[in-house]
Tab-separated table of C-alpha atoms and ligand atoms in Angstrom:
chain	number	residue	atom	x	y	z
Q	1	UNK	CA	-69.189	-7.369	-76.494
Q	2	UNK	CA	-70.724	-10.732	-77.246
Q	3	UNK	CA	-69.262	-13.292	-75.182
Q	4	UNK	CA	-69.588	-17.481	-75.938
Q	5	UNK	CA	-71.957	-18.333	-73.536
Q	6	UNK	CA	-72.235	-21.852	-72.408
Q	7	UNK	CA	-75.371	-22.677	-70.690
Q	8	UNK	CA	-76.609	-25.115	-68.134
Q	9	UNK	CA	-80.224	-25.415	-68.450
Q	10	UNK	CA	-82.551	-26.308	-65.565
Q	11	UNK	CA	-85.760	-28.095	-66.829
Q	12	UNK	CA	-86.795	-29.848	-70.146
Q	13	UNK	CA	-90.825	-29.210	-69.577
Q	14	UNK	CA	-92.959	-26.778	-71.789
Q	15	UNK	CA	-90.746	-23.551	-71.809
Q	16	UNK	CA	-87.665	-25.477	-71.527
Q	17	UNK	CA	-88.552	-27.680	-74.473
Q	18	UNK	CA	-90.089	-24.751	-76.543
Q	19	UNK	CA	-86.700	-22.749	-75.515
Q	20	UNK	CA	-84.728	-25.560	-76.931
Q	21	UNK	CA	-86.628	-25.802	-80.299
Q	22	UNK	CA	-85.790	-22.036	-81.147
Q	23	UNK	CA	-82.098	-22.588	-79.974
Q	24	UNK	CA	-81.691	-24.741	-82.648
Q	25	UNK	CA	-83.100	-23.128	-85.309
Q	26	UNK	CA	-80.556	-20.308	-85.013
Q	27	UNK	CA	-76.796	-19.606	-85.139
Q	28	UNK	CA	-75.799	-18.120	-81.888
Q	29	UNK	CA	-73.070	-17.606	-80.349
Q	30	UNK	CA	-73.616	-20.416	-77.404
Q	31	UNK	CA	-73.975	-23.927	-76.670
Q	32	UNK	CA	-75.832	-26.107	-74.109
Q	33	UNK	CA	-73.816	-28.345	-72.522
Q	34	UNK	CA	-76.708	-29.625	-69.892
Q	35	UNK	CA	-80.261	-30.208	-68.629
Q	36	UNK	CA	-80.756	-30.873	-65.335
Q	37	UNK	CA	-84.369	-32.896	-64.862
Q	38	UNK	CA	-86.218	-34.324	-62.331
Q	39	UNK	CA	-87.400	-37.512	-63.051
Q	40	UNK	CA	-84.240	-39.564	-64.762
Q	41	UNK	CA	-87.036	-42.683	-66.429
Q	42	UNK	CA	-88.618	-39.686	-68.701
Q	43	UNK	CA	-88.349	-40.531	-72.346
Q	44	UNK	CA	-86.878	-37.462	-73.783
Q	45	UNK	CA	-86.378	-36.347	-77.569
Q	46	UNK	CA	-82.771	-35.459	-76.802
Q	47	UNK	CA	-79.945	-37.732	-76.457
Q	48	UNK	CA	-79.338	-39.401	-72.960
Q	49	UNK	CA	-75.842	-37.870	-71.779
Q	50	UNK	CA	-77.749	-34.270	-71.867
Q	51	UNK	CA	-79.571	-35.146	-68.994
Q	52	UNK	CA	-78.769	-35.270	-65.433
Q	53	UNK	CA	-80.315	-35.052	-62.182
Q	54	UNK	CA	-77.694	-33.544	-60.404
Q	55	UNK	CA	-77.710	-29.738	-60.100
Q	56	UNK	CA	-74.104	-30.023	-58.891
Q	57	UNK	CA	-72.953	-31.243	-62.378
Q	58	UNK	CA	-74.418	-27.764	-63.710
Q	59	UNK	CA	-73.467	-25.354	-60.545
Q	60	UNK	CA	-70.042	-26.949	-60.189
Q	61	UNK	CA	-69.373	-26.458	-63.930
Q	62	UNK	CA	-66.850	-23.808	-64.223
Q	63	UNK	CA	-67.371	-23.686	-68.138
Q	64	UNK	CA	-71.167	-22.909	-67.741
Q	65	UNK	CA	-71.398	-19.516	-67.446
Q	66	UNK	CA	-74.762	-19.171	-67.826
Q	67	UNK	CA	-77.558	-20.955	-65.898
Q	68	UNK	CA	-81.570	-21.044	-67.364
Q	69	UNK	CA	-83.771	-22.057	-64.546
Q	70	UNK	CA	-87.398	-23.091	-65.916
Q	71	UNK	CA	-88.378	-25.685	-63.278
Q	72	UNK	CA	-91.500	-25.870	-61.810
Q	73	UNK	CA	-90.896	-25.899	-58.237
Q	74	UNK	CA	-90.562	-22.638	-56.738
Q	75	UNK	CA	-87.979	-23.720	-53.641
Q	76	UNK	CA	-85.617	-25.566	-55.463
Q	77	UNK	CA	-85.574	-22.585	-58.309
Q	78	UNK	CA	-84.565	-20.365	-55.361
Q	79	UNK	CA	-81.834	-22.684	-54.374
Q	80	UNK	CA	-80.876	-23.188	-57.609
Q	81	UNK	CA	-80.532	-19.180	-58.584
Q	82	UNK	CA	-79.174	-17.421	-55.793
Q	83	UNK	CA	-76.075	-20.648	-55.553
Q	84	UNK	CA	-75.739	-20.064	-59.541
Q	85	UNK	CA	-75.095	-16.269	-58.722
Q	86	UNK	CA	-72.971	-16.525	-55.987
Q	87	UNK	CA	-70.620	-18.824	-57.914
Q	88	UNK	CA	-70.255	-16.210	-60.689
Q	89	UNK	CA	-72.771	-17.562	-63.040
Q	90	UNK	CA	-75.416	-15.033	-64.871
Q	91	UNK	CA	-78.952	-16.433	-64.935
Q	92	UNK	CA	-82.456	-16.802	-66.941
Q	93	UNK	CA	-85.258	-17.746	-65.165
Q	94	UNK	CA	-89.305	-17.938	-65.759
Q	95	UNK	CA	-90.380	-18.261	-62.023
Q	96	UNK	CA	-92.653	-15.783	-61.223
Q	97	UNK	CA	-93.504	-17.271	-57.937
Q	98	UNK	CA	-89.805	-17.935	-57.183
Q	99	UNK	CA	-88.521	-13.542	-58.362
Q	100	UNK	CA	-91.498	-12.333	-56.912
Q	101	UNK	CA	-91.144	-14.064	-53.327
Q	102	UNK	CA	-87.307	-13.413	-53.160
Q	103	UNK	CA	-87.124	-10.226	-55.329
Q	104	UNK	CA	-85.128	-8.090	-53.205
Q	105	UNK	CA	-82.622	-10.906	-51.707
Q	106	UNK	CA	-81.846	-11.509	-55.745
Q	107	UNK	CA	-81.367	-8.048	-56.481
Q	108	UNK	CA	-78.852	-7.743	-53.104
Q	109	UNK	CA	-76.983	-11.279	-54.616
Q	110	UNK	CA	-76.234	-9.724	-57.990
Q	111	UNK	CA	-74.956	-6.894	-56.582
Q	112	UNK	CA	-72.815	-7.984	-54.119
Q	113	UNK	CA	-71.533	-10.945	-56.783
Q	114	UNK	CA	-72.050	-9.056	-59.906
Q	115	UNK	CA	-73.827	-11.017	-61.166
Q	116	UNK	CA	-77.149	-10.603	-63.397
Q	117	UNK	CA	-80.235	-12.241	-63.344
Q	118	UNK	CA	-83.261	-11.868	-66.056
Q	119	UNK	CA	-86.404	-12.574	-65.963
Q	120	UNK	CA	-88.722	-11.099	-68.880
Q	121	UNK	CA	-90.415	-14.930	-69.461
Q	122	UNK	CA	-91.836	-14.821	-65.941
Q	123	UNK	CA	-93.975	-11.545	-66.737
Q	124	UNK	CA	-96.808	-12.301	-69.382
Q	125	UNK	CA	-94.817	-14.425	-71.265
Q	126	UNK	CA	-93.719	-13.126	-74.856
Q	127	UNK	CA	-94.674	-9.638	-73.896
Q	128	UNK	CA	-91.508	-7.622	-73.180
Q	129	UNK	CA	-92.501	-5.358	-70.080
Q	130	UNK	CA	-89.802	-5.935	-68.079
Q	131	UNK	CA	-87.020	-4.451	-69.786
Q	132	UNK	CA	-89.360	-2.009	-71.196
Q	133	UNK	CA	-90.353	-0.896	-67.930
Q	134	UNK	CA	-86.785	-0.577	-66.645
Q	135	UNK	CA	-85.323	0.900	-70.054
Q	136	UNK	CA	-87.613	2.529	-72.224
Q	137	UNK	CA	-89.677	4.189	-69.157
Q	138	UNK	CA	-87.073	4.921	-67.179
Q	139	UNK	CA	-87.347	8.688	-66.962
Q	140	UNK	CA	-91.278	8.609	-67.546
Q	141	UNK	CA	-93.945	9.408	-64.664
Q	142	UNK	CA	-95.594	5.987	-64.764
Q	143	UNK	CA	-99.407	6.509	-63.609
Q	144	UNK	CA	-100.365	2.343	-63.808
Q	145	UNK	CA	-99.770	-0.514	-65.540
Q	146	UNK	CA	-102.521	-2.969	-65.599
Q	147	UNK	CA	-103.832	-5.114	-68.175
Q	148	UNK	CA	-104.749	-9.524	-68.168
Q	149	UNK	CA	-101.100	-11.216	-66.691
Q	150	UNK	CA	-102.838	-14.621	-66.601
Q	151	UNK	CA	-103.775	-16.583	-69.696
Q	152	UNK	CA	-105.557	-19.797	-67.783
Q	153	UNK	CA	-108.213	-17.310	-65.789
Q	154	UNK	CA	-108.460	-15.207	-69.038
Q	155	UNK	CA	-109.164	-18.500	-71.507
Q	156	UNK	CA	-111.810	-19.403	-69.478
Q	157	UNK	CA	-113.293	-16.341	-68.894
Q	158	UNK	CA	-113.513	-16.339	-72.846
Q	159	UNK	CA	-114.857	-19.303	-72.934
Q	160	UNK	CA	-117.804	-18.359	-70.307
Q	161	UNK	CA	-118.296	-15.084	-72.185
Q	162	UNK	CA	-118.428	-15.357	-75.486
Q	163	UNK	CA	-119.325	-19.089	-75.436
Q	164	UNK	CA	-121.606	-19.447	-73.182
Q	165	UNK	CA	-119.642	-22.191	-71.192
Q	166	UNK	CA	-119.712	-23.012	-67.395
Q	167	UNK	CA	-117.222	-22.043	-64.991
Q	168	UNK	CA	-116.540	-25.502	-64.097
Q	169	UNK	CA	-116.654	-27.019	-68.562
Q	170	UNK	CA	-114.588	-23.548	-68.762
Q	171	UNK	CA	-111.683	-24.673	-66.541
Q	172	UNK	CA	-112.092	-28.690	-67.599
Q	173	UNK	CA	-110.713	-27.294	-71.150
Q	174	UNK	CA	-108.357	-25.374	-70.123
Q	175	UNK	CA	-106.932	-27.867	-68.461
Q	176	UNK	CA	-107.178	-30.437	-71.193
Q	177	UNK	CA	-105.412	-27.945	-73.456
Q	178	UNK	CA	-102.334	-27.413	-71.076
Q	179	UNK	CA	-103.461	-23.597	-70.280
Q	180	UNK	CA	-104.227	-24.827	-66.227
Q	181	UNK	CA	-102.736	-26.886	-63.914
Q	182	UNK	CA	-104.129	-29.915	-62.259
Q	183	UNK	CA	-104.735	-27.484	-59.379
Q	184	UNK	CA	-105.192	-24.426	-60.670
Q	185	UNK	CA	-105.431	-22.363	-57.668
Q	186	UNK	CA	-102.248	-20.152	-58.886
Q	187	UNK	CA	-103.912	-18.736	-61.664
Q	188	UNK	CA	-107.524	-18.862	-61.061
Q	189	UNK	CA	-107.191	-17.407	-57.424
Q	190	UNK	CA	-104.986	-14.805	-58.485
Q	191	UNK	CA	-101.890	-15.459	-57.175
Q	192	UNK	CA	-100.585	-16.290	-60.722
Q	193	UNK	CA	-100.941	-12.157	-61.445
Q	194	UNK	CA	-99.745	-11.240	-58.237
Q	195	UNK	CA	-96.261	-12.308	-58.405
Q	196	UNK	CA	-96.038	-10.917	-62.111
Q	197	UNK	CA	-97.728	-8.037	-60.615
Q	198	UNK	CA	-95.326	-7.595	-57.538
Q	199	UNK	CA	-92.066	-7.879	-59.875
Q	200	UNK	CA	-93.636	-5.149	-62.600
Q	201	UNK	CA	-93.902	-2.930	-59.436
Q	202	UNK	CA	-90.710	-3.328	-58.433
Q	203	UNK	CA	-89.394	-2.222	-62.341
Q	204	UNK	CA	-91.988	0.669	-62.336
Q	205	UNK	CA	-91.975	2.072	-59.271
Q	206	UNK	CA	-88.969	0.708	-57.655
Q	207	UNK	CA	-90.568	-1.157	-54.931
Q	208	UNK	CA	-90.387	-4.155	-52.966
Q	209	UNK	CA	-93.496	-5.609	-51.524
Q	210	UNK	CA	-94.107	-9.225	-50.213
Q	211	UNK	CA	-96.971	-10.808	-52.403
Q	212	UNK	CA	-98.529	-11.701	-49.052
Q	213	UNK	CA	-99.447	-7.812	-48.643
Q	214	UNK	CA	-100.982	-7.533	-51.440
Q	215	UNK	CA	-104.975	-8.357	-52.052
Q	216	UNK	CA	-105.465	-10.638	-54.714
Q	217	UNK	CA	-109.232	-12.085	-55.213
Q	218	UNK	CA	-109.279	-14.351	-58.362
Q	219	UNK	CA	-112.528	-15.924	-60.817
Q	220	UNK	CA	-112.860	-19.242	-58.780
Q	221	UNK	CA	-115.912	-18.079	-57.200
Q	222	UNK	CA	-117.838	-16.619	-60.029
Q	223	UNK	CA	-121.052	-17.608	-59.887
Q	224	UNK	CA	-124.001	-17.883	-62.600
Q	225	UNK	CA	-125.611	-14.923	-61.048
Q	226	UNK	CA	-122.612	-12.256	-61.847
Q	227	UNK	CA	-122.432	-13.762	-65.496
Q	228	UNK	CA	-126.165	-12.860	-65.540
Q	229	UNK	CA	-125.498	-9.521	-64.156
Q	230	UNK	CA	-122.381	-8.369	-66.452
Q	231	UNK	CA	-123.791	-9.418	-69.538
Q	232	UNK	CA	-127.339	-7.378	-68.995
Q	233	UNK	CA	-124.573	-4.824	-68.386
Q	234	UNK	CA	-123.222	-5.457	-71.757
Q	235	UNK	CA	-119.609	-6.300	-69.096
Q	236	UNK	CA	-116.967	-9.023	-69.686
Q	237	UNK	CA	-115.819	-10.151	-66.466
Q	238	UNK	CA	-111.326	-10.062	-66.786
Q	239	UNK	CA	-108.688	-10.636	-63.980
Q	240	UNK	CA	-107.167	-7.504	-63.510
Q	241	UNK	CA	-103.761	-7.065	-61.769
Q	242	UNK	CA	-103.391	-2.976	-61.071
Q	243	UNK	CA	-100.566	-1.024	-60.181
Q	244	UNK	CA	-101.369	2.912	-59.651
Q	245	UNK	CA	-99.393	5.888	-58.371
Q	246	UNK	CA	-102.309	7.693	-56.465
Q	247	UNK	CA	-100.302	10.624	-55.647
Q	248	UNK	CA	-96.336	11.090	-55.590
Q	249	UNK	CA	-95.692	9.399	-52.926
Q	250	UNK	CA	-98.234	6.213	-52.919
Q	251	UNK	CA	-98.395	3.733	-55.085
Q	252	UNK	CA	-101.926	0.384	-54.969
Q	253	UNK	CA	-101.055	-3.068	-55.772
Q	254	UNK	CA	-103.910	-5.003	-55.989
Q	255	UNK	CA	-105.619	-7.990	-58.221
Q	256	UNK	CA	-109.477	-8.154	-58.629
Q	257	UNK	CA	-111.778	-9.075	-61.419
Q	258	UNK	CA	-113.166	-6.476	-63.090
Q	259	UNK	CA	-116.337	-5.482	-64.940
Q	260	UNK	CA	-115.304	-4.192	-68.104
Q	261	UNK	CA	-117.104	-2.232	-70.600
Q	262	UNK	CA	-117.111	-2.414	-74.575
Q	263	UNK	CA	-115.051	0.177	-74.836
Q	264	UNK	CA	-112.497	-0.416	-72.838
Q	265	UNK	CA	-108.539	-1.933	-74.119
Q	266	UNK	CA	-109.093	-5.274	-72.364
Q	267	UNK	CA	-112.427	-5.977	-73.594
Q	268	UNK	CA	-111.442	-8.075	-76.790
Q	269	UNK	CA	-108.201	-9.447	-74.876
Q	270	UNK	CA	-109.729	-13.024	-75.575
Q	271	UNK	CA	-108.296	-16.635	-74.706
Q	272	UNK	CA	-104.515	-17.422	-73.462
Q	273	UNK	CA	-103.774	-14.159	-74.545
Q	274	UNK	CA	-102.225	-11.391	-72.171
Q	275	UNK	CA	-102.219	-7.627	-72.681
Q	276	UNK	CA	-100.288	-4.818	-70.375
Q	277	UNK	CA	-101.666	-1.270	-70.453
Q	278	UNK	CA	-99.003	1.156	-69.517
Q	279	UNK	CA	-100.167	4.956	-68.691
Q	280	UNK	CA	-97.463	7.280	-68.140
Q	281	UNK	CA	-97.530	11.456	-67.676
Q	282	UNK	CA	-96.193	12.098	-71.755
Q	283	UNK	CA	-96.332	8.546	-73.442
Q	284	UNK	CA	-100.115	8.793	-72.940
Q	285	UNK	CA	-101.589	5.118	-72.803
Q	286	UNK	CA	-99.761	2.356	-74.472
Q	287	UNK	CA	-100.745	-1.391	-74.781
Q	288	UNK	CA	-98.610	-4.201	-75.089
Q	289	UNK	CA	-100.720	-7.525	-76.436
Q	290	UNK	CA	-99.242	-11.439	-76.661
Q	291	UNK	CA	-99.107	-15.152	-75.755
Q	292	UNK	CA	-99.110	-15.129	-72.247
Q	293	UNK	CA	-98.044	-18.503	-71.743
Q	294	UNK	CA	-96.820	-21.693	-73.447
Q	295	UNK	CA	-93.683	-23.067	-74.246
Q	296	UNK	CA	-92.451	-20.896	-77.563
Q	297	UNK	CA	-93.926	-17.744	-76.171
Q	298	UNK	CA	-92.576	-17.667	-73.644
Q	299	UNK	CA	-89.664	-19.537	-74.574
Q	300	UNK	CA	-88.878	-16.712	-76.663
Q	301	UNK	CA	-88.757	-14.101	-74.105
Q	302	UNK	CA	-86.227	-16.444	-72.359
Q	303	UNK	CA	-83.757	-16.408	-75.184
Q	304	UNK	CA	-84.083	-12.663	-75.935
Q	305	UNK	CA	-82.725	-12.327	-72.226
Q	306	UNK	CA	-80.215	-14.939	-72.839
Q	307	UNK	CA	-79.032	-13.378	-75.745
Q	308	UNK	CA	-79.110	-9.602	-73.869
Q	309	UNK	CA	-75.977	-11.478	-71.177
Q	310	UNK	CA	-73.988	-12.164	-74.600
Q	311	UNK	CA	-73.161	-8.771	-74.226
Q	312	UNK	CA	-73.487	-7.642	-70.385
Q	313	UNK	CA	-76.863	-6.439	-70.104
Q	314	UNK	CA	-78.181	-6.407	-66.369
Q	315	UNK	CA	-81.008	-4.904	-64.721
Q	316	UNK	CA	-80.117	-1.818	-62.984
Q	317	UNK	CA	-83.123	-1.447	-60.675
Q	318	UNK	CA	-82.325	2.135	-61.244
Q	319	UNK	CA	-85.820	3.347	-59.584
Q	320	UNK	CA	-85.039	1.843	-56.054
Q	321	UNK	CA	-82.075	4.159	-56.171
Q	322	UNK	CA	-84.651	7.088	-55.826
Q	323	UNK	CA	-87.405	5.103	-54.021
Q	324	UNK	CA	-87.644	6.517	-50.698
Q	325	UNK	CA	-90.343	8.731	-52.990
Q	326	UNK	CA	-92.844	6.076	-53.217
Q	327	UNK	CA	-94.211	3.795	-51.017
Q	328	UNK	CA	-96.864	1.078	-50.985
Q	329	UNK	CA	-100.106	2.240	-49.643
Q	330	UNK	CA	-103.750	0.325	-49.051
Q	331	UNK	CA	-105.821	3.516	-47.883
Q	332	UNK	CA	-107.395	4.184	-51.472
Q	333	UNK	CA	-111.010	3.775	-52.398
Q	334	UNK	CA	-112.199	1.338	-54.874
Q	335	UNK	CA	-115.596	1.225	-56.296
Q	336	UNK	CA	-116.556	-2.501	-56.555
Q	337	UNK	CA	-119.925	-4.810	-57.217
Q	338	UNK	CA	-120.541	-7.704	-53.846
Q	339	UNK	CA	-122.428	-10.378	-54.274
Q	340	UNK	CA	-122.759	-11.748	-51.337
Q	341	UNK	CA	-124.725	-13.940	-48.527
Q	342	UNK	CA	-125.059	-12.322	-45.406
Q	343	UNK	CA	-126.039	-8.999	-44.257
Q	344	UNK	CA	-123.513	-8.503	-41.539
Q	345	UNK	CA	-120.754	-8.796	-44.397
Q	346	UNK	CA	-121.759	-4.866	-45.506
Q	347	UNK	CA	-121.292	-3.750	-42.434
Q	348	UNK	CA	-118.001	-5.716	-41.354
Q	349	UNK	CA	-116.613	-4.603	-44.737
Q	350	UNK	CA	-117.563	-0.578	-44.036
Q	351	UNK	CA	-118.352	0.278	-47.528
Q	352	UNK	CA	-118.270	4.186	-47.403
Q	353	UNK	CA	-121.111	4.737	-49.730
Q	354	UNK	CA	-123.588	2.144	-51.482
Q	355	UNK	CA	-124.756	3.472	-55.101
Q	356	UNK	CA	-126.968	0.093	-56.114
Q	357	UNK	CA	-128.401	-2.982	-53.808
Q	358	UNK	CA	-130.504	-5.696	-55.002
Q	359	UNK	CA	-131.767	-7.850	-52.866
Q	360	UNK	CA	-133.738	-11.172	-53.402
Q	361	UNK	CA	-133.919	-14.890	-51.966
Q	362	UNK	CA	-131.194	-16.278	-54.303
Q	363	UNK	CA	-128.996	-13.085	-55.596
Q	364	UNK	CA	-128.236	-10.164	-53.150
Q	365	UNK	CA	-125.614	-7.711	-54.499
Q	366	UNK	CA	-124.623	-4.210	-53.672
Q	367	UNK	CA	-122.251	-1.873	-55.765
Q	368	UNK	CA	-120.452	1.084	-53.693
Q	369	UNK	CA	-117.001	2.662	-52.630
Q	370	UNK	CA	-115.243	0.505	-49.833
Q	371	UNK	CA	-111.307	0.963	-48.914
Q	372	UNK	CA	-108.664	-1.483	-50.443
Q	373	UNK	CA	-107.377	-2.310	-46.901
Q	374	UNK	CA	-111.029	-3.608	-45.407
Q	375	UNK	CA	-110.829	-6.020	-48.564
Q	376	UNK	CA	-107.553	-6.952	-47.247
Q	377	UNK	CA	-108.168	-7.095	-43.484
Q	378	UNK	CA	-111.178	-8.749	-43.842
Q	379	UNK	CA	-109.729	-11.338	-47.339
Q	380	UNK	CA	-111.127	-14.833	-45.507
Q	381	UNK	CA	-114.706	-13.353	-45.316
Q	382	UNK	CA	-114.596	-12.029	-49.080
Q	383	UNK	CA	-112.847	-15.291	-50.891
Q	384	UNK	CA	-115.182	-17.781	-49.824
Q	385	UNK	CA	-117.793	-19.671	-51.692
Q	386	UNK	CA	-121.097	-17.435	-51.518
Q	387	UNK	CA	-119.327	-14.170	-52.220
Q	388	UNK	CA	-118.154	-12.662	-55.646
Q	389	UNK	CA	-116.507	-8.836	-55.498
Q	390	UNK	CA	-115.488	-7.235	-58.728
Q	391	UNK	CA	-114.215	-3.954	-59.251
Q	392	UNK	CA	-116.359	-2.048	-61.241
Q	393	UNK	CA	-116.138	2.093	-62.851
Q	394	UNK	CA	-118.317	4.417	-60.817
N	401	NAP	N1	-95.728	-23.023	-69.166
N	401	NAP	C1	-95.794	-21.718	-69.441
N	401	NAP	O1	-96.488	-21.313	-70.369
N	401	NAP	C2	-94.997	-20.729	-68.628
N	401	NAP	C3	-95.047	-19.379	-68.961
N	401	NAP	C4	-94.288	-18.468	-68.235
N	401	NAP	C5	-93.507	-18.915	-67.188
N	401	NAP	N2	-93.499	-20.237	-66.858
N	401	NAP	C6	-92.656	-20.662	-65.753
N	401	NAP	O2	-91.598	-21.457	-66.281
N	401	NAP	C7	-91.237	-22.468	-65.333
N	401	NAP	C8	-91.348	-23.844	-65.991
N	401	NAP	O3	-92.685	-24.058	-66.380
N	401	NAP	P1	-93.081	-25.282	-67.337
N	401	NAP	O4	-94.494	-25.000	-67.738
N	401	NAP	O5	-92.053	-25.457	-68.378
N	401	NAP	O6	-93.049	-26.485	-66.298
N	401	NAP	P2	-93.167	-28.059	-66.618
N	401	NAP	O7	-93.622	-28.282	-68.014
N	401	NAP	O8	-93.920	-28.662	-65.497
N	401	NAP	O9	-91.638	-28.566	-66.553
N	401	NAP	C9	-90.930	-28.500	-65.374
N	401	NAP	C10	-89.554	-29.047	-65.606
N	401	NAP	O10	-88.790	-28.850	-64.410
N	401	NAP	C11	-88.134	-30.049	-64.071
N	401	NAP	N3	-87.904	-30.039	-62.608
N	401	NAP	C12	-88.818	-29.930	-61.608
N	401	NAP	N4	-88.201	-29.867	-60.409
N	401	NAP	C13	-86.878	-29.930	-60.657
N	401	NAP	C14	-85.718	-29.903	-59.847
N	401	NAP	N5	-85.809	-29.781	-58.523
N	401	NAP	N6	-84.506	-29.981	-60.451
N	401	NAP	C15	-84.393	-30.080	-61.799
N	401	NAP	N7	-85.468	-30.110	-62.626
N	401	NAP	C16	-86.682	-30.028	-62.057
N	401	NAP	C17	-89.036	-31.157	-64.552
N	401	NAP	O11	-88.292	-32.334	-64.700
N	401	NAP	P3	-88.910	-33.659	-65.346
N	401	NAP	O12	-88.955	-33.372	-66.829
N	401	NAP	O13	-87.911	-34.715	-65.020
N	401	NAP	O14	-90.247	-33.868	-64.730
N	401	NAP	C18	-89.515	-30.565	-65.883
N	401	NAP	O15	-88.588	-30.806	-66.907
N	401	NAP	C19	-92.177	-22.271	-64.132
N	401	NAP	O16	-91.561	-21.438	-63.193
N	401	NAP	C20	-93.365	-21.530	-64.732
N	401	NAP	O17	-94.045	-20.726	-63.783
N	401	NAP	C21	-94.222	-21.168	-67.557
């Protein structure tokens, strides 16, 4: 099957734009008849009539068949995807934030309209997990997937690591080079590789949990002090989204930085770049590496899911079929590194055993076991200016 597909294309910013430029460098079998933009004064390199701020001229269409939704604003994307389904239309999108808040809703839309919606550009951008994780691993006992999801936090990371930069010259470049937004509280906080994190769960696990339950500490308040510490360490410090079956019937969610040794995959994952490591019972460990971000990257990853509705391809969500299996669990044991300010914090945060503690006037830090859900019960004391907490191998 490869049907004509007509599209209607929300958004004309960086993966919109870099979508566009590979569209027209090929022969395929479709056509865009609209872009639906925000801000109608924009000068744009396309002609005029293409444009539109009216969402109705796409949704209303009955010749669009297909909708690509790459806006920025995480509401209106909702509004935007589940009408476009409902009225029959399949759909692309790129919004993590948007599929990971609204995951399960979207899959019971497409099911009760038929109708499919893809989303491999909102996972580490050209990387193709997604479909991997739903196809290719389908009948494989999936023991994590981890790896760097966010190319901002990791760039500057780089930068302070292998450059010597400051956090705060670190996140000025980024910024200046288009790898963070103007607040950039998404990716360096961790939220960023939470909602990429919360959607991969759902495809390798079959689960559906709220981003709000899970913990997610991000880079933001790295201080000079834990640079110090993980380089006489001979660490990197990376952002580290983790999903692990802990026995057959759990499953951890969590995002933390991590110390990370020489010798481990992520070490030389460097810059805007985004790796996945998948472990699974047979496959052993396999890595996935690639642009995590920008406009032909992940452009890219949009029109290889455009391209899979030419002929009928939909996410089955085949593992939620079987799901009762798993669950999400907190009660698992992490072995981390706390810097932190105050004394009383060791004991609200009930560390079950303390392996290292340093202690002077300016840096006080202790490394030991403590239980993923104290981080999460007590997440306002631990993401506050004075405190870092890093996971970190026994
Ligand atoms: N940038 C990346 O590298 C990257 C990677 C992976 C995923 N994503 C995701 O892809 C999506 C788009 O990101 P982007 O970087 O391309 O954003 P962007 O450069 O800020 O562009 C956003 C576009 O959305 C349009 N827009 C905003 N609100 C709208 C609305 N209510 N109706 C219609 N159009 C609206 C804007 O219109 P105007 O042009 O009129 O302002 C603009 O064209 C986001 O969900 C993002 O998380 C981005």
């Amino acid at each position: 099957m490869n049907n004509k597909l007509t599209l209607g294309i929300f958004g004309f910013g960086v993966v919109g734009q870099g979508l566009y430029d590979i569209i027209k460098t090929k022969n395929l079998n479709l056509a865009i008849k609209r872009f639906v933009i925000k801000h109608p004064d924009k000068k744009r390199s396309l002609p005029a009539e293409l444009f539109t701020t009216d969402a109705n001229a796409v949704l209303d269409d009955p010749e669009i068949n297909t909708v690509v939704e790459l806006i920025d604003d995480a509401d209106a994307a909702f509004d935007i995807v589940s009408r476009a389904l409902k009225s029959g239309k399949n759909v692309v999108s790129a919004n993590k934030k948007m599929i990971a808040n609204h995951l399960e809703e979207l899959v019971n839309i497409q099911h009760q309209y038929g109708t499919s919606l893809l989303y491999e550009g909102a996972v580490c951008g050209s990387i193709p997990i997604i479909r991997n994780l739903e196809e290719y691993y389908d009948n494989e006992l999936l023991h994590s997937v981890t790896g760097i999801f966010n190319g901002s936090s990791n760039y500057i990371l780089s930068k302070i690591f292998n450059e010597n930069l400051a956090y705060a010259t670190a996140l000025k470049q980024a910024q200046d080079l288009g790898f963070a937004e103007t607040d950039p509280t998404l990716d360096v906080g961790g939220f960023d590789p939470k909602f990429k994190l919360a959607i991969v769960a759902s495809h390798a696990y079959g689960l559906f949990v709220s981003p709000d339950n899970i913990l997610n500490i991000g880079i933001d308040k790295l201080g000079a002090a834990d640079i110090q510490f993980a380089r006489e360490k001979n660490y990197k410090i990376k952002l580290v989204p983790t999903a692990r079956e802990i026995n057959d019937k759990s499953v951890i969610l969590y995002v933390l930085p991590k110390l990370i040794s020489p010798e481990h995959i992520l070490y030389n994952v460097e810059n805007e770049y985004n790796g996945v490591s998948v472990k699974a019972a047979f496959a052993d460990e396999q890595f996935f590496y690639g642009k995590g971000a920008g406009g032909h990257p992940t452009g890219s990853a949009v029109l290889s899911d455009i391209a899979a509705l030419r002929y009928g391809y939909r996410y089955e969500y085949k593992k939620h079929i079987g799901a009762e299996a798993l669950a999400y669990n907190t009660d698992w044991e992490i072995n981390v590194y706390l810097r932190y300010d105050d004394e009383s914090l060791i004991d609200q945060l009930g560390f079950s055993s303390i392996s290292e503690r340093y202690y002077a006037q300016e840096f006080k830090y202790v490394i030991g076991r403590i239980n993923l859900t104290n981080i999460l019960k007590n997440r306002t004391s631990v993401d506050r200016e004075g405190i870092f907490i890093a996971e970190i191998t026994p």
